[in-house]
Amino acid sequence: MPMRVGIGILGGGVVGGSLARRLLGDRASISEKTGLDLELVKVAVRDIDKDRAFPRDYVTHRLEEVVDHPDVDLVVELMGGLEPARSLILRALQAGKPVVTANKELVAADGPALFDTAAAKGVSLLFEAAVGGGIPLIRPLMESLAGERLTRVLGIVNGTTNFILTAMDEGGTSYEAALAEAQRLGFAEADPTADVSGADAAAKATILAGLAFGVWVDQGQVHREGIERLDRGDLAFARQLGYVVKLVAAADRNPTGVSVRVHPTLVPRDHPLAAIRGATNAVFVEGPAIGQLLFSGPGAGGEPTATAVLGDVIDAARELLAGAQVAPRIRFNDRAVGDITSNTTRWYIRLEVADAPGVLAAIAGVFGSAGVSIASVWQEGRGDDATLILITHEGPESAHREAVKQLMALDVVKQVAATIRVLLPES
Ligand code: NAP
Ligand code: HSE
């Protein structure tokens, strides 16, 4: 006889709608496979008149009704945002109900406090879908790799921006058209600024860094550059030079602590990340014993994300029935956050300059005095002006910043038009 577990969902949009439909349609097959009878009880939404992928009978606009319902044993939060999601999750945990969420914004902002509450109540808070959509990534980091001294986590963790950059690079699609299509396909956040500004990737990088290094970084301390100000010209120059531009998130240890950052990055065309197209995500996890692992798959979209949520629901339901917390407890130490200027880096720099004798020498002099070595230079003249593109060798981020500061002060440099970091090899 399968064991019944009542499920309440907060949010019936792209992911919540897919999950509700799957719980109803796959109830028998899930039961056959797991011995669990997962019964959908209620789904809370804002607009109860909207057409949904599941029957209307389940819909309510009363959020507390889902959490407090006596038939709801387990709560799934798929609304997004900080409030009221945070209060509702705490309310469920306080009531001893396990919670599954895909809300990276909330987990990044408040993870340790939420995990502590869950641990104190002896129930789980699971969040596999918060990073990498349908890719199993959180569980491997927390469980399979718990004994590895990880050195770097790096990759593409936002489907919307990768979809936009791929469409611009391959199809010549405009930024606006590509973003609208990503929204239509359900990849983008309710406010897509979170995607294009790098905030969504920064939240995910924070979670990955927390699990890999045991340090939870405040969102304000994540170095973040989005794709909104990327110039199409730089995508084209990058292509000519054998690179593709990706929004890369990375976390590693530098001499000052754990550094977490998100920024556009030039990736060599023959690197595996260059082949990651559309809404696909890919994350490298590196450590001395394991070398390099690559996790890749659909990073956004209702169906793949609902699969990750469903996996957590099944785990949490098993835990409920076992009467014990099976999910590992998460411990964090201090907040030793690394200063990005202590990182090693490599830059692509586009300068708009006067096309006159001595200009190149003046620019080379600046790089020399800042201690940055130039790897290659390209020049494209246009009458009295020229575009100069330089790629530097690996060196300190602080020295690169100093070089750019000095370039801005040179009379012959009309504009430092772009600075984009170049992917560094495995550390
Ligand atoms: P969505 O399509 O915007 O759905 C949000 C749902 O929550 C909607 O049903 C909305 O109601 C409901 N809702 C929001 N605020 C509410 C409130 N105050 N009261 C009642 N209902 C409220 O969002 P989504 O794409 O499914 O994303 C949900 C969560 O999953 C977010 O945390 C997101 O970051 C995360 N996530 C999404 C994806 C993805 O590919 N979409 C992937 C991984 C993780 P209405 O339907 O009536 O508006
Ligand atoms: N908006 C997010 C993305 C959804 O595009 O990656 C998946 O977390």
PDB file of C-alpha atoms in Angstrom, residues 89-99 113-125 319-320 323-325 329:
ATOM      1  CA  ILE A  89       8.731  28.966   4.208  1.00  0.00           C
ATOM      2  CA  LEU A  90       9.495  29.768   7.859  1.00  0.00           C
ATOM      3  CA  ARG A  91       5.844  29.195   8.765  1.00  0.00           C
ATOM      4  CA  ALA A  92       5.900  25.764   7.101  1.00  0.00           C
ATOM      5  CA  LEU A  93       9.212  24.787   8.732  1.00  0.00           C
ATOM      6  CA  GLN A  94       8.001  25.957  12.148  1.00  0.00           C
ATOM      7  CA  ALA A  95       4.981  23.701  11.666  1.00  0.00           C
ATOM      8  CA  GLY A  96       7.360  20.784  11.039  1.00  0.00           C
ATOM      9  CA  LYS A  97       6.578  20.595   7.313  1.00  0.00           C
ATOM     10  CA  PRO A  98       9.565  20.052   4.978  1.00  0.00           C
ATOM     11  CA  VAL A  99       9.971  22.645   2.257  1.00  0.00           C
ATOM     12  CA  ALA A 113      19.106  31.290   8.664  1.00  0.00           C
ATOM     13  CA  LEU A 114      16.593  29.155   6.781  1.00  0.00           C
ATOM     14  CA  PHE A 115      18.774  26.028   7.038  1.00  0.00           C
ATOM     15  CA  ASP A 116      19.169  26.635  10.783  1.00  0.00           C
ATOM     16  CA  THR A 117      15.405  26.848  11.247  1.00  0.00           C
ATOM     17  CA  ALA A 118      14.911  23.652   9.252  1.00  0.00           C
ATOM     18  CA  ALA A 119      17.605  21.867  11.285  1.00  0.00           C
ATOM     19  CA  ALA A 120      16.120  23.089  14.576  1.00  0.00           C
ATOM     20  CA  LYS A 121      12.740  21.689  13.576  1.00  0.00           C
ATOM     21  CA  GLY A 122      14.298  18.454  12.270  1.00  0.00           C
ATOM     22  CA  VAL A 123      12.920  18.857   8.742  1.00  0.00           C
ATOM     23  CA  SER A 124      14.583  19.466   5.407  1.00  0.00           C
ATOM     24  CA  LEU A 125      14.743  22.514   3.207  1.00  0.00           C
ATOM     25  CA  GLU A 319      12.154  11.677   4.979  1.00  0.00           C
ATOM     26  CA  LEU A 320       8.725  12.462   6.370  1.00  0.00           C
ATOM     27  CA  GLY A 323      10.523  10.230  10.569  1.00  0.00           C
ATOM     28  CA  ALA A 324      14.072  11.537  10.336  1.00  0.00           C
ATOM     29  CA  GLN A 325      15.920  14.268   8.484  1.00  0.00           C
ATOM     30  CA  ARG A 329      22.857  19.451   7.580  1.00  0.00           C
TER      31      ARG A 329
END
